[in-house]
Amino acid sequence: MYGTSRRETRSTRQRAAVREALRGADGFVSAPALHTLLAAGGAAVGLTTVYRTLRLFEETGRVDVTRDGSGGRLYRWRPAGEHRHYLVCRGCGASLAVDAEVVERWVTEVMEESGYRAVAHTLELSGWCAECPEEHGSGTAG
């Protein structure tokens, strides 16, 4: 789905620190939260570098991306060869991988019918987990 860019193959200390922090994060995490984790661990990585590295990881298919309730981007490390979709709690941010094979089949059909190649897609599912009180109306997507 994604090609490997030349930028991805050039490893830097900062990029490795971001990758390891993201791998160790519990669930999805924002760039500022990841920057805080890095700083707490003693890694000297600027917030701009965190954003730039996350963008690179997104472009090369190494992270899953979703949005929080205010539209901010959240990132989660994607193991090589995996493409997942998640149901994310709007309250606490907990995430659950969901079977989305029907979505993947549909994307393949669209590619075949349209003649497009390397089609990327995003599916965002959010709701309220059993542990969180529903705070905003009926909790339906909108």
mmCIF file of N, CA and C in Angstrom:
data_model
loop_
_atom_site.group_PDB
_atom_site.id
_atom_site.type_symbol
_atom_site.label_atom_id
_atom_site.label_comp_id
_atom_site.label_asym_id
_atom_site.label_seq_id
_atom_site.Cartn_x
_atom_site.Cartn_y
_atom_site.Cartn_z
ATOM 1 N N MET A 1 0.824 -1.190 0.000
ATOM 2 C CA MET A 1 0.000 0.000 0.000
ATOM 3 C C MET A 1 0.862 1.246 0.000
ATOM 4 N N TYR A 2 1.881 1.260 0.817
ATOM 5 C CA TYR A 2 2.764 2.410 0.901
ATOM 6 C C TYR A 2 4.153 2.004 0.444
ATOM 7 N N GLY A 3 4.830 2.896 -0.225
ATOM 8 C CA GLY A 3 6.207 2.627 -0.633
ATOM 9 C C GLY A 3 7.161 3.085 0.459
ATOM 10 N N THR A 4 8.381 2.643 0.355
ATOM 11 C CA THR A 4 9.394 3.069 1.304
ATOM 12 C C THR A 4 10.111 4.266 0.707
ATOM 13 N N SER A 5 10.089 5.364 1.387
ATOM 14 C CA SER A 5 10.762 6.553 0.888
ATOM 15 C C SER A 5 12.225 6.512 1.289
ATOM 16 N N ARG A 6 13.019 7.266 0.584
ATOM 17 C CA ARG A 6 14.435 7.334 0.905
ATOM 18 C C ARG A 6 14.641 7.935 2.292
ATOM 19 N N ARG A 7 13.766 8.897 2.661
ATOM 20 C CA ARG A 7 13.867 9.511 3.986
ATOM 21 C C ARG A 7 13.711 8.477 5.087
ATOM 22 N N GLU A 8 12.832 7.497 4.875
ATOM 23 C CA GLU A 8 12.581 6.511 5.925
ATOM 24 C C GLU A 8 13.816 5.669 6.210
ATOM 25 N N THR A 9 14.614 5.391 5.210
ATOM 26 C CA THR A 9 15.746 4.499 5.411
ATOM 27 C C THR A 9 16.885 5.176 6.168
ATOM 28 N N ARG A 10 16.906 6.490 6.202
ATOM 29 C CA ARG A 10 17.950 7.214 6.926
ATOM 30 C C ARG A 10 17.556 7.297 8.389
ATOM 31 N N SER A 11 18.254 6.539 9.209
ATOM 32 C CA SER A 11 17.921 6.497 10.629
ATOM 33 C C SER A 11 18.670 7.592 11.383
ATOM 34 N N THR A 12 17.961 8.235 12.280
ATOM 35 C CA THR A 12 18.580 9.237 13.144
ATOM 36 C C THR A 12 18.260 8.885 14.585
ATOM 37 N N ARG A 13 19.032 9.452 15.486
ATOM 38 C CA ARG A 13 18.801 9.212 16.914
ATOM 39 C C ARG A 13 17.400 9.676 17.310
ATOM 40 N N GLN A 14 16.985 10.841 16.805
ATOM 41 C CA GLN A 14 15.669 11.375 17.153
ATOM 42 C C GLN A 14 14.547 10.503 16.607
ATOM 43 N N ARG A 15 14.702 10.061 15.364
ATOM 44 C CA ARG A 15 13.669 9.221 14.754
ATOM 45 C C ARG A 15 13.542 7.903 15.516
ATOM 46 N N ALA A 16 14.678 7.329 15.908
ATOM 47 C CA ALA A 16 14.650 6.081 16.678
ATOM 48 C C ALA A 16 13.984 6.296 18.031
ATOM 49 N N ALA A 17 14.239 7.440 18.661
ATOM 50 C CA ALA A 17 13.625 7.738 19.962
ATOM 51 C C ALA A 17 12.112 7.866 19.826
ATOM 52 N N VAL A 18 11.655 8.559 18.773
ATOM 53 C CA VAL A 18 10.209 8.711 18.543
ATOM 54 C C VAL A 18 9.584 7.347 18.294
ATOM 55 N N ARG A 19 10.226 6.542 17.456
ATOM 56 C CA ARG A 19 9.701 5.205 17.149
ATOM 57 C C ARG A 19 9.566 4.361 18.415
ATOM 58 N N GLU A 20 10.591 4.337 19.248
ATOM 59 C CA GLU A 20 10.550 3.520 20.455
ATOM 60 C C GLU A 20 9.523 4.045 21.458
ATOM 61 N N ALA A 21 9.399 5.355 21.571
ATOM 62 C CA ALA A 21 8.389 5.925 22.472
ATOM 63 C C ALA A 21 6.987 5.582 21.983
ATOM 64 N N LEU A 22 6.781 5.642 20.690
ATOM 65 C CA LEU A 22 5.474 5.326 20.119
ATOM 66 C C LEU A 22 5.159 3.842 20.304
ATOM 67 N N ARG A 23 6.144 2.991 20.097
ATOM 68 C CA ARG A 23 5.947 1.553 20.320
ATOM 69 C C ARG A 23 5.595 1.255 21.768
ATOM 70 N N GLY A 24 6.165 2.011 22.692
ATOM 71 C CA GLY A 24 5.923 1.776 24.113
ATOM 72 C C GLY A 24 4.691 2.467 24.664
ATOM 73 N N ALA A 25 4.079 3.340 23.867
ATOM 74 C CA ALA A 25 2.898 4.074 24.336
ATOM 75 C C ALA A 25 1.717 3.125 24.494
ATOM 76 N N ASP A 26 0.872 3.441 25.429
ATOM 77 C CA ASP A 26 -0.318 2.639 25.684
ATOM 78 C C ASP A 26 -1.463 3.172 24.833
ATOM 79 N N GLY A 27 -1.696 2.551 23.692
ATOM 80 C CA GLY A 27 -2.771 2.984 22.804
ATOM 81 C C GLY A 27 -2.363 4.161 21.942
ATOM 82 N N PHE A 28 -3.365 4.897 21.458
ATOM 83 C CA PHE A 28 -3.122 6.056 20.608
ATOM 84 C C PHE A 28 -2.605 7.215 21.448
ATOM 85 N N VAL A 29 -1.746 8.032 20.852
ATOM 86 C CA VAL A 29 -1.145 9.152 21.570
ATOM 87 C C VAL A 29 -0.996 10.338 20.625
ATOM 88 N N SER A 30 -1.156 11.538 21.145
ATOM 89 C CA SER A 30 -0.974 12.749 20.347
ATOM 90 C C SER A 30 0.508 13.077 20.248
ATOM 91 N N ALA A 31 0.865 13.929 19.304
ATOM 92 C CA ALA A 31 2.265 14.358 19.175
ATOM 93 C C ALA A 31 2.747 15.072 20.435
ATOM 94 N N PRO A 32 1.967 16.010 21.004
ATOM 95 C CA PRO A 32 2.431 16.650 22.239
ATOM 96 C C PRO A 32 2.598 15.661 23.396
ATOM 97 N N ALA A 33 1.697 14.697 23.517
ATOM 98 C CA ALA A 33 1.828 13.698 24.584
ATOM 99 C C ALA A 33 3.058 12.826 24.354
ATOM 100 N N LEU A 34 3.332 12.490 23.101
ATOM 101 C CA LEU A 34 4.519 11.705 22.784
ATOM 102 C C LEU A 34 5.783 12.510 23.098
ATOM 103 N N HIS A 35 5.760 13.801 22.796
ATOM 104 C CA HIS A 35 6.881 14.685 23.115
ATOM 105 C C HIS A 35 7.126 14.708 24.623
ATOM 106 N N THR A 36 6.058 14.764 25.406
ATOM 107 C CA THR A 36 6.173 14.738 26.865
ATOM 108 C C THR A 36 6.787 13.423 27.339
ATOM 109 N N LEU A 37 6.358 12.300 26.752
ATOM 110 C CA LEU A 37 6.937 10.994 27.099
ATOM 111 C C LEU A 37 8.433 10.961 26.789
ATOM 112 N N LEU A 38 8.799 11.502 25.645
ATOM 113 C CA LEU A 38 10.211 11.532 25.266
ATOM 114 C C LEU A 38 11.022 12.360 26.254
ATOM 115 N N ALA A 39 10.502 13.542 26.600
ATOM 116 C CA ALA A 39 11.208 14.422 27.534
ATOM 117 C C ALA A 39 11.340 13.760 28.904
ATOM 118 N N ALA A 40 10.276 13.103 29.356
ATOM 119 C CA ALA A 40 10.309 12.430 30.655
ATOM 120 C C ALA A 40 11.343 11.303 30.670
ATOM 121 N N GLY A 41 11.580 10.714 29.501
ATOM 122 C CA GLY A 41 12.561 9.648 29.390
ATOM 123 C C GLY A 41 13.972 10.154 29.122
ATOM 124 N N GLY A 42 14.122 11.472 29.071
ATOM 125 C CA GLY A 42 15.442 12.065 28.881
ATOM 126 C C GLY A 42 15.876 12.232 27.441
ATOM 127 N N ALA A 43 14.982 11.982 26.482
ATOM 128 C CA ALA A 43 15.342 12.140 25.068
ATOM 129 C C ALA A 43 15.192 13.602 24.660
ATOM 130 N N ALA A 44 16.235 14.142 24.058
ATOM 131 C CA ALA A 44 16.213 15.535 23.598
ATOM 132 C C ALA A 44 15.709 15.569 22.160
ATOM 133 N N VAL A 45 14.383 15.585 22.009
ATOM 134 C CA VAL A 45 13.754 15.621 20.699
ATOM 135 C C VAL A 45 12.744 16.751 20.714
ATOM 136 N N GLY A 46 12.867 17.675 19.787
ATOM 137 C CA GLY A 46 11.959 18.809 19.727
ATOM 138 C C GLY A 46 10.574 18.411 19.240
ATOM 139 N N LEU A 47 9.582 19.207 19.610
ATOM 140 C CA LEU A 47 8.208 18.922 19.207
ATOM 141 C C LEU A 47 8.068 18.945 17.683
ATOM 142 N N THR A 48 8.750 19.855 17.007
ATOM 143 C CA THR A 48 8.698 19.910 15.549
ATOM 144 C C THR A 48 9.220 18.615 14.948
ATOM 145 N N THR A 49 10.286 18.071 15.529
ATOM 146 C CA THR A 49 10.842 16.801 15.055
ATOM 147 C C THR A 49 9.867 15.659 15.289
ATOM 148 N N VAL A 50 9.155 15.693 16.411
ATOM 149 C CA VAL A 50 8.142 14.669 16.675
ATOM 150 C C VAL A 50 7.071 14.713 15.594
ATOM 151 N N TYR A 51 6.548 15.909 15.299
ATOM 152 C CA TYR A 51 5.522 16.048 14.252
ATOM 153 C C TYR A 51 6.054 15.578 12.900
ATOM 154 N N ARG A 52 7.251 16.001 12.546
ATOM 155 C CA ARG A 52 7.838 15.634 11.258
ATOM 156 C C ARG A 52 8.030 14.118 11.156
ATOM 157 N N THR A 53 8.485 13.495 12.240
ATOM 158 C CA THR A 53 8.704 12.051 12.245
ATOM 159 C C THR A 53 7.381 11.300 12.166
ATOM 160 N N LEU A 54 6.373 11.767 12.881
ATOM 161 C CA LEU A 54 5.060 11.118 12.808
ATOM 162 C C LEU A 54 4.478 11.223 11.400
ATOM 163 N N ARG A 55 4.684 12.359 10.745
ATOM 164 C CA ARG A 55 4.206 12.534 9.365
ATOM 165 C C ARG A 55 4.909 11.534 8.444
ATOM 166 N N LEU A 56 6.215 11.383 8.625
ATOM 167 C CA LEU A 56 6.975 10.415 7.834
ATOM 168 C C LEU A 56 6.455 8.999 8.078
ATOM 169 N N PHE A 57 6.254 8.643 9.340
ATOM 170 C CA PHE A 57 5.728 7.315 9.667
ATOM 171 C C PHE A 57 4.342 7.108 9.059
ATOM 172 N N GLU A 58 3.539 8.163 9.029
ATOM 173 C CA GLU A 58 2.209 8.058 8.412
ATOM 174 C C GLU A 58 2.338 7.847 6.906
ATOM 175 N N GLU A 59 3.192 8.619 6.261
ATOM 176 C CA GLU A 59 3.383 8.508 4.810
ATOM 177 C C GLU A 59 3.885 7.131 4.401
ATOM 178 N N THR A 60 4.643 6.496 5.256
ATOM 179 C CA THR A 60 5.226 5.195 4.930
ATOM 180 C C THR A 60 4.447 4.027 5.527
ATOM 181 N N GLY A 61 3.267 4.309 6.102
ATOM 182 C CA GLY A 61 2.400 3.244 6.601
ATOM 183 C C GLY A 61 2.853 2.593 7.883
ATOM 184 N N ARG A 62 3.655 3.282 8.683
ATOM 185 C CA ARG A 62 4.152 2.693 9.924
ATOM 186 C C ARG A 62 3.289 3.011 11.137
ATOM 187 N N VAL A 63 2.314 3.905 10.996
ATOM 188 C CA VAL A 63 1.435 4.242 12.108
ATOM 189 C C VAL A 63 -0.018 4.190 11.669
ATOM 190 N N ASP A 64 -0.886 3.915 12.615
ATOM 191 C CA ASP A 64 -2.323 4.087 12.422
ATOM 192 C C ASP A 64 -2.656 5.454 12.983
ATOM 193 N N VAL A 65 -3.579 6.161 12.348
ATOM 194 C CA VAL A 65 -3.930 7.515 12.758
ATOM 195 C C VAL A 65 -5.438 7.599 12.923
ATOM 196 N N THR A 66 -5.847 8.248 13.988
ATOM 197 C CA THR A 66 -7.258 8.529 14.201
ATOM 198 C C THR A 66 -7.340 9.944 14.745
ATOM 199 N N ARG A 67 -8.517 10.422 15.011
ATOM 200 C CA ARG A 67 -8.689 11.777 15.539
ATOM 201 C C ARG A 67 -9.378 11.718 16.888
ATOM 202 N N ASP A 68 -9.012 12.675 17.751
ATOM 203 C CA ASP A 68 -9.681 12.754 19.045
ATOM 204 C C ASP A 68 -10.955 13.573 18.891
ATOM 205 N N GLY A 69 -11.677 13.794 19.975
ATOM 206 C CA GLY A 69 -12.950 14.502 19.936
ATOM 207 C C GLY A 69 -12.870 15.913 19.401
ATOM 208 N N SER A 70 -11.703 16.550 19.505
ATOM 209 C CA SER A 70 -11.561 17.922 19.011
ATOM 210 C C SER A 70 -10.920 17.973 17.633
ATOM 211 N N GLY A 71 -10.691 16.808 17.023
ATOM 212 C CA GLY A 71 -10.132 16.767 15.674
ATOM 213 C C GLY A 71 -8.625 16.615 15.626
ATOM 214 N N GLY A 72 -7.961 16.544 16.789
ATOM 215 C CA GLY A 72 -6.511 16.365 16.820
ATOM 216 C C GLY A 72 -6.128 14.955 16.394
ATOM 217 N N ARG A 73 -4.971 14.828 15.788
ATOM 218 C CA ARG A 73 -4.496 13.531 15.303
ATOM 219 C C ARG A 73 -3.858 12.733 16.445
ATOM 220 N N LEU A 74 -4.199 11.444 16.482
ATOM 221 C CA LEU A 74 -3.636 10.506 17.448
ATOM 222 C C LEU A 74 -2.943 9.393 16.672
ATOM 223 N N TYR A 75 -1.820 8.920 17.187
ATOM 224 C CA TYR A 75 -0.990 7.955 16.480
ATOM 225 C C TYR A 75 -0.776 6.696 17.306
ATOM 226 N N ARG A 76 -0.642 5.583 16.600
ATOM 227 C CA ARG A 76 -0.340 4.304 17.222
ATOM 228 C C ARG A 76 0.575 3.547 16.271
ATOM 229 N N TRP A 77 1.653 2.952 16.794
ATOM 230 C CA TRP A 77 2.600 2.224 15.965
ATOM 231 C C TRP A 77 1.908 1.044 15.301
ATOM 232 N N ARG A 78 2.180 0.843 14.021
ATOM 233 C CA ARG A 78 1.606 -0.277 13.278
ATOM 234 C C ARG A 78 2.714 -1.287 12.987
ATOM 235 N N PRO A 79 2.600 -2.498 13.520
ATOM 236 C CA PRO A 79 3.604 -3.514 13.191
ATOM 237 C C PRO A 79 3.670 -3.744 11.677
ATOM 238 N N ALA A 80 4.828 -4.093 11.178
ATOM 239 C CA ALA A 80 5.036 -4.296 9.746
ATOM 240 C C ALA A 80 4.000 -5.266 9.184
ATOM 241 N N GLY A 81 3.449 -4.915 8.046
ATOM 242 C CA GLY A 81 2.507 -5.782 7.350
ATOM 243 C C GLY A 81 1.080 -5.737 7.857
ATOM 244 N N GLU A 82 0.819 -4.963 8.901
ATOM 245 C CA GLU A 82 -0.539 -4.895 9.453
ATOM 246 C C GLU A 82 -1.216 -3.593 9.056
ATOM 247 N N HIS A 83 -2.501 -3.676 8.836
ATOM 248 C CA HIS A 83 -3.326 -2.495 8.609
ATOM 249 C C HIS A 83 -4.598 -2.729 9.404
ATOM 250 N N ARG A 84 -4.825 -1.917 10.396
ATOM 251 C CA ARG A 84 -5.958 -2.131 11.283
ATOM 252 C C ARG A 84 -6.845 -0.902 11.346
ATOM 253 N N HIS A 85 -8.054 -1.142 11.790
ATOM 254 C CA HIS A 85 -8.984 -0.070 12.098
ATOM 255 C C HIS A 85 -9.360 -0.223 13.568
ATOM 256 N N TYR A 86 -9.667 0.898 14.211
ATOM 257 C CA TYR A 86 -9.908 0.886 15.651
ATOM 258 C C TYR A 86 -11.215 1.578 16.001
ATOM 259 N N LEU A 87 -11.808 1.109 17.071
ATOM 260 C CA LEU A 87 -12.921 1.776 17.725
ATOM 261 C C LEU A 87 -12.293 2.478 18.920
ATOM 262 N N VAL A 88 -12.433 3.815 18.979
ATOM 263 C CA VAL A 88 -11.750 4.616 19.996
ATOM 264 C C VAL A 88 -12.787 5.262 20.910
ATOM 265 N N CYS A 89 -12.556 5.159 22.222
ATOM 266 C CA CYS A 89 -13.457 5.767 23.201
ATOM 267 C C CYS A 89 -13.260 7.276 23.196
ATOM 268 N N ARG A 90 -14.349 8.008 23.076
ATOM 269 C CA ARG A 90 -14.294 9.470 23.095
ATOM 270 C C ARG A 90 -14.007 10.014 24.484
ATOM 271 N N GLY A 91 -14.208 9.191 25.490
ATOM 272 C CA GLY A 91 -13.976 9.644 26.853
ATOM 273 C C GLY A 91 -12.537 9.477 27.296
ATOM 274 N N CYS A 92 -12.066 8.239 27.312
ATOM 275 C CA CYS A 92 -10.731 7.965 27.862
ATOM 276 C C CYS A 92 -9.675 7.683 26.806
ATOM 277 N N GLY A 93 -10.089 7.509 25.552
ATOM 278 C CA GLY A 93 -9.127 7.252 24.488
ATOM 279 C C GLY A 93 -8.757 5.789 24.314
ATOM 280 N N ALA A 94 -9.361 4.900 25.106
ATOM 281 C CA ALA A 94 -9.082 3.469 24.948
ATOM 282 C C ALA A 94 -9.420 3.059 23.518
ATOM 283 N N SER A 95 -8.679 2.104 22.981
ATOM 284 C CA SER A 95 -8.932 1.683 21.604
ATOM 285 C C SER A 95 -9.033 0.173 21.517
ATOM 286 N N LEU A 96 -9.788 -0.268 20.538
ATOM 287 C CA LEU A 96 -10.022 -1.683 20.314
ATOM 288 C C LEU A 96 -9.916 -1.934 18.819
ATOM 289 N N ALA A 97 -9.013 -2.818 18.401
ATOM 290 C CA ALA A 97 -8.910 -3.178 16.989
ATOM 291 C C ALA A 97 -10.191 -3.909 16.594
ATOM 292 N N VAL A 98 -10.717 -3.565 15.421
ATOM 293 C CA VAL A 98 -11.952 -4.190 14.953
ATOM 294 C C VAL A 98 -11.706 -4.883 13.617
ATOM 295 N N ASP A 99 -12.457 -5.935 13.377
ATOM 296 C CA ASP A 99 -12.372 -6.643 12.104
ATOM 297 C C ASP A 99 -13.064 -5.789 11.056
ATOM 298 N N ALA A 100 -12.315 -5.358 10.067
ATOM 299 C CA ALA A 100 -12.873 -4.499 9.029
ATOM 300 C C ALA A 100 -12.616 -5.096 7.647
ATOM 301 N N GLU A 101 -12.650 -6.419 7.576
ATOM 302 C CA GLU A 101 -12.389 -7.098 6.304
ATOM 303 C C GLU A 101 -13.337 -6.632 5.213
ATOM 304 N N VAL A 102 -14.573 -6.332 5.563
ATOM 305 C CA VAL A 102 -15.531 -5.860 4.567
ATOM 306 C C VAL A 102 -15.063 -4.524 3.971
ATOM 307 N N VAL A 103 -14.458 -3.672 4.790
ATOM 308 C CA VAL A 103 -13.929 -2.397 4.297
ATOM 309 C C VAL A 103 -12.781 -2.656 3.338
ATOM 310 N N GLU A 104 -11.882 -3.559 3.705
ATOM 311 C CA GLU A 104 -10.726 -3.860 2.861
ATOM 312 C C GLU A 104 -11.169 -4.446 1.519
ATOM 313 N N ARG A 105 -12.178 -5.318 1.535
ATOM 314 C CA ARG A 105 -12.696 -5.877 0.275
ATOM 315 C C ARG A 105 -13.299 -4.778 -0.587
ATOM 316 N N TRP A 106 -14.034 -3.851 0.042
ATOM 317 C CA TRP A 106 -14.639 -2.751 -0.690
ATOM 318 C C TRP A 106 -13.569 -1.862 -1.328
ATOM 319 N N VAL A 107 -12.512 -1.550 -0.596
ATOM 320 C CA VAL A 107 -11.426 -0.729 -1.140
ATOM 321 C C VAL A 107 -10.799 -1.425 -2.343
ATOM 322 N N THR A 108 -10.587 -2.730 -2.235
ATOM 323 C CA THR A 108 -10.027 -3.492 -3.356
ATOM 324 C C THR A 108 -10.941 -3.423 -4.566
ATOM 325 N N GLU A 109 -12.244 -3.560 -4.355
ATOM 326 C CA GLU A 109 -13.210 -3.470 -5.451
ATOM 327 C C GLU A 109 -13.184 -2.091 -6.108
ATOM 328 N N VAL A 110 -13.129 -1.039 -5.286
ATOM 329 C CA VAL A 110 -13.078 0.320 -5.817
ATOM 330 C C VAL A 110 -11.821 0.503 -6.667
ATOM 331 N N MET A 111 -10.695 -0.003 -6.185
ATOM 332 C CA MET A 111 -9.443 0.096 -6.946
ATOM 333 C C MET A 111 -9.570 -0.623 -8.288
ATOM 334 N N GLU A 112 -10.098 -1.839 -8.265
ATOM 335 C CA GLU A 112 -10.225 -2.616 -9.491
ATOM 336 C C GLU A 112 -11.165 -1.949 -10.483
ATOM 337 N N GLU A 113 -12.295 -1.423 -9.995
ATOM 338 C CA GLU A 113 -13.276 -0.798 -10.872
ATOM 339 C C GLU A 113 -12.815 0.550 -11.415
ATOM 340 N N SER A 114 -12.045 1.272 -10.632
ATOM 341 C CA SER A 114 -11.639 2.622 -11.022
ATOM 342 C C SER A 114 -10.315 2.663 -11.778
ATOM 343 N N GLY A 115 -9.496 1.624 -11.604
ATOM 344 C CA GLY A 115 -8.181 1.637 -12.213
ATOM 345 C C GLY A 115 -7.142 2.378 -11.390
ATOM 346 N N TYR A 116 -7.536 2.885 -10.230
ATOM 347 C CA TYR A 116 -6.581 3.565 -9.352
ATOM 348 C C TYR A 116 -5.680 2.528 -8.688
ATOM 349 N N ARG A 117 -4.457 2.973 -8.314
ATOM 350 C CA ARG A 117 -3.509 2.100 -7.639
ATOM 351 C C ARG A 117 -3.140 2.719 -6.299
ATOM 352 N N ALA A 118 -2.657 1.880 -5.395
ATOM 353 C CA ALA A 118 -2.136 2.321 -4.096
ATOM 354 C C ALA A 118 -3.122 3.247 -3.371
ATOM 355 N N VAL A 119 -4.374 2.866 -3.343
ATOM 356 C CA VAL A 119 -5.410 3.669 -2.684
ATOM 357 C C VAL A 119 -5.258 3.555 -1.172
ATOM 358 N N ALA A 120 -5.150 4.685 -0.520
ATOM 359 C CA ALA A 120 -5.100 4.736 0.944
ATOM 360 C C ALA A 120 -6.491 5.107 1.446
ATOM 361 N N HIS A 121 -6.809 4.683 2.638
ATOM 362 C CA HIS A 121 -8.111 5.017 3.201
ATOM 363 C C HIS A 121 -8.018 5.133 4.707
ATOM 364 N N THR A 122 -9.001 5.829 5.265
ATOM 365 C CA THR A 122 -9.097 6.004 6.706
ATOM 366 C C THR A 122 -10.523 5.700 7.121
ATOM 367 N N LEU A 123 -10.666 4.930 8.159
ATOM 368 C CA LEU A 123 -11.965 4.628 8.738
ATOM 369 C C LEU A 123 -11.875 4.968 10.208
ATOM 370 N N GLU A 124 -12.707 5.902 10.649
ATOM 371 C CA GLU A 124 -12.672 6.315 12.047
ATOM 372 C C GLU A 124 -13.977 5.929 12.727
ATOM 373 N N LEU A 125 -13.851 5.154 13.782
ATOM 374 C CA LEU A 125 -14.992 4.735 14.588
ATOM 375 C C LEU A 125 -14.752 5.215 16.009
ATOM 376 N N SER A 126 -15.722 5.896 16.579
ATOM 377 C CA SER A 126 -15.577 6.337 17.964
ATOM 378 C C SER A 126 -16.895 6.156 18.686
ATOM 379 N N GLY A 127 -16.786 6.007 19.977
ATOM 380 C CA GLY A 127 -17.964 5.818 20.816
ATOM 381 C C GLY A 127 -17.551 5.953 22.262
ATOM 382 N N TRP A 128 -18.352 5.419 23.148
ATOM 383 C CA TRP A 128 -18.081 5.483 24.587
ATOM 384 C C TRP A 128 -17.892 4.068 25.099
ATOM 385 N N CYS A 129 -16.733 3.781 25.705
ATOM 386 C CA CYS A 129 -16.492 2.445 26.249
ATOM 387 C C CYS A 129 -17.377 2.232 27.484
ATOM 388 N N ALA A 130 -17.437 1.008 27.944
ATOM 389 C CA ALA A 130 -18.284 0.655 29.081
ATOM 390 C C ALA A 130 -17.838 1.338 30.372
ATOM 391 N N GLU A 131 -16.585 1.778 30.448
ATOM 392 C CA GLU A 131 -16.049 2.394 31.664
ATOM 393 C C GLU A 131 -16.320 3.892 31.756
ATOM 394 N N CYS A 132 -16.651 4.526 30.638
ATOM 395 C CA CYS A 132 -16.803 5.990 30.622
ATOM 396 C C CYS A 132 -18.262 6.406 30.589
ATOM 397 N N PRO A 133 -18.598 7.437 31.368
ATOM 398 C CA PRO A 133 -19.964 7.968 31.276
ATOM 399 C C PRO A 133 -20.127 8.709 29.962
ATOM 400 N N GLU A 134 -21.277 8.559 29.369
ATOM 401 C CA GLU A 134 -21.574 9.277 28.133
ATOM 402 C C GLU A 134 -21.875 10.707 28.475
ATOM 403 N N GLU A 135 -21.086 11.643 27.945
ATOM 404 C CA GLU A 135 -21.206 13.031 28.360
ATOM 405 C C GLU A 135 -21.904 13.949 27.364
ATOM 406 N N HIS A 136 -21.998 13.513 26.121
ATOM 407 C CA HIS A 136 -22.491 14.431 25.096
ATOM 408 C C HIS A 136 -23.649 13.840 24.327
ATOM 409 N N GLY A 137 -24.815 13.980 24.816
ATOM 410 C CA GLY A 137 -25.998 13.541 24.079
ATOM 411 C C GLY A 137 -26.099 12.046 23.948
ATOM 412 N N SER A 138 -26.554 11.605 22.769
ATOM 413 C CA SER A 138 -26.849 10.189 22.561
ATOM 414 C C SER A 138 -25.626 9.361 22.257
ATOM 415 N N GLY A 139 -24.478 9.998 21.954
ATOM 416 C CA GLY A 139 -23.272 9.245 21.664
ATOM 417 C C GLY A 139 -23.218 8.726 20.247
ATOM 418 N N THR A 140 -24.143 9.132 19.379
ATOM 419 C CA THR A 140 -24.098 8.677 18.010
ATOM 420 C C THR A 140 -23.102 9.498 17.226
ATOM 421 N N ALA A 141 -22.598 8.928 16.162
ATOM 422 C CA ALA A 141 -21.603 9.624 15.329
ATOM 423 C C ALA A 141 -22.216 10.890 14.767
ATOM 424 N N GLY A 142 -21.360 11.873 14.643
ATOM 425 C CA GLY A 142 -21.893 13.107 14.067
ATOM 426 C C GLY A 142 -20.874 14.148 13.891
#
